[in-house]
DNA sequence: TTCCAGTTGG
DNA sequence: CCAACTGGAA
């Protein structure tokens, strides 16, 4: 059905080397001393999610007490569970018990050499079915466990993520072709054994590997780069500076763009840290926009809080920066003395003080990392909320104080994420009525927790969730 | 603390 | 697609 051209090593060479290696290096395990399909089934079920050393004594005891499917089927579930005690995943035990009863009722107490029938047994998925059929009956059915995935991905240089459908399909297809030769059972076990003992997740022993010369991953010199995981490619990691800016008892919020991430929701002013930019420079761009909106310099304090936020396709590492009107006395516990950092700043980029301390590598020459806030994530759905009082560009009441000192448009370049015109000053009490993403709610709660006058009583217990 | 593992069921 | 199950290792 699938005959895509094969890349990578020659299948026959891989097969013969694997089997040769397996015959000489396989571990002597009790379930390898039998080809009784029932015993193989028991061992494979026990080995799901469980390491060999743990399984060993359980397997021996279990087969002593239940040497056949009939014995197992006749036992009480309590007794089966007792023997399983300590192995974990007790559902496996119940399902194996059920499977034994199916074998007795439908197949005369024997495991039938029939892929459909085996696969249909309770607790038997694709992997276990393949293992039983190939090991016990020498049928050319693939058995792709995590070890096999790793071996195949490395040997053949599979670049599709192994934890995504396309990658799994590709690996399964490879396994299917590979097993289609002599001694399928030995071949499958060889692949898995190699993965377990040589082609380890970390520090693979390529020097001891029979496939090293053929192996795409080994030849790159960085075999650990396989299997490719969606993990490493899925997230777009972004650093985001967020401002908690209070002036005259109001807090600055902005409106996110109507398109894209969290479209149209209100947010604390934020900006993504750009390539080659340090946190402070990102903060300065925020400062430029906000100070233009206020019309006078603000006093900025060091980042006081940071956290992580996961979206479906990106991960934000955020840091919160506090600002207030320079004319007011400092308040709140965070950040310590504002001196030094709190220099005056002009409005827009053009008037920024050039004297930003040279920060060298912008990603490291930063201030010390602020305390962390528990991570969380946010899908997108947020209830419709109230427009803030005095929201810019919405008719209604005039924009509350302070008035912009210069055209906000001049600062449009400061942050690409939202238009400076959307900066809106909201009373603390009104903040919680805005439609905001959970991210901002969480930041707000964190601010409140730090005594910075955020919305009172905001809980901080959003559970971690991925979308 | 985070990652990982097969199968099932939502 | 993803949570739940459960325990071990990095």
PDB file of N, CA, C and O in Angstrom, chain A residues 69 72 161 198 211 236 315 375 462:
ATOM      1  N   UNK A  69      -3.552 -19.735  29.862  1.00  0.00           N
ATOM      2  CA  UNK A  69      -4.710 -18.848  29.828  1.00  0.00           C
ATOM      3  C   UNK A  69      -5.864 -19.443  30.622  1.00  0.00           C
ATOM      4  O   UNK A  69      -6.618 -18.723  31.270  1.00  0.00           O
ATOM      5  N   UNK A  72      -5.362 -18.786  34.248  1.00  0.00           N
ATOM      6  CA  UNK A  72      -5.621 -17.372  34.556  1.00  0.00           C
ATOM      7  C   UNK A  72      -7.111 -17.069  34.506  1.00  0.00           C
ATOM      8  O   UNK A  72      -7.653 -16.385  35.379  1.00  0.00           O
ATOM      9  N   UNK A 161       8.559  14.282  13.163  1.00  0.00           N
ATOM     10  CA  UNK A 161       8.475  14.066  14.605  1.00  0.00           C
ATOM     11  C   UNK A 161       7.831  12.722  14.930  1.00  0.00           C
ATOM     12  O   UNK A 161       6.790  12.380  14.385  1.00  0.00           O
ATOM     13  N   UNK A 198      21.806  -0.467  23.615  1.00  0.00           N
ATOM     14  CA  UNK A 198      22.869   0.248  22.898  1.00  0.00           C
ATOM     15  C   UNK A 198      22.398   1.612  22.399  1.00  0.00           C
ATOM     16  O   UNK A 198      23.008   2.644  22.683  1.00  0.00           O
ATOM     17  N   UNK A 211      24.890  -1.335  13.646  1.00  0.00           N
ATOM     18  CA  UNK A 211      24.354  -0.555  12.537  1.00  0.00           C
ATOM     19  C   UNK A 211      25.066   0.778  12.357  1.00  0.00           C
ATOM     20  O   UNK A 211      24.673   1.587  11.511  1.00  0.00           O
ATOM     21  N   UNK A 236       6.916  27.870  19.578  1.00  0.00           N
ATOM     22  CA  UNK A 236       7.664  29.064  19.267  1.00  0.00           C
ATOM     23  C   UNK A 236       7.901  29.732  20.616  1.00  0.00           C
ATOM     24  O   UNK A 236       6.955  30.065  21.324  1.00  0.00           O
ATOM     25  N   UNK A 315       5.064  29.585  23.310  1.00  0.00           N
ATOM     26  CA  UNK A 315       5.283  29.659  24.750  1.00  0.00           C
ATOM     27  C   UNK A 315       5.879  31.022  25.051  1.00  0.00           C
ATOM     28  O   UNK A 315       6.895  31.408  24.485  1.00  0.00           O
ATOM     29  N   UNK A 375       3.394  28.679  36.248  1.00  0.00           N
ATOM     30  CA  UNK A 375       3.077  28.751  34.832  1.00  0.00           C
ATOM     31  C   UNK A 375       1.626  28.434  34.601  1.00  0.00           C
ATOM     32  O   UNK A 375       0.946  27.860  35.437  1.00  0.00           O
ATOM     33  N   UNK A 462      -4.607  29.276  38.743  1.00  0.00           N
ATOM     34  CA  UNK A 462      -4.987  28.652  37.481  1.00  0.00           C
ATOM     35  C   UNK A 462      -4.137  27.419  37.238  1.00  0.00           C
ATOM     36  O   UNK A 462      -2.941  27.428  37.436  1.00  0.00           O
TER      37      UNK A 462
END
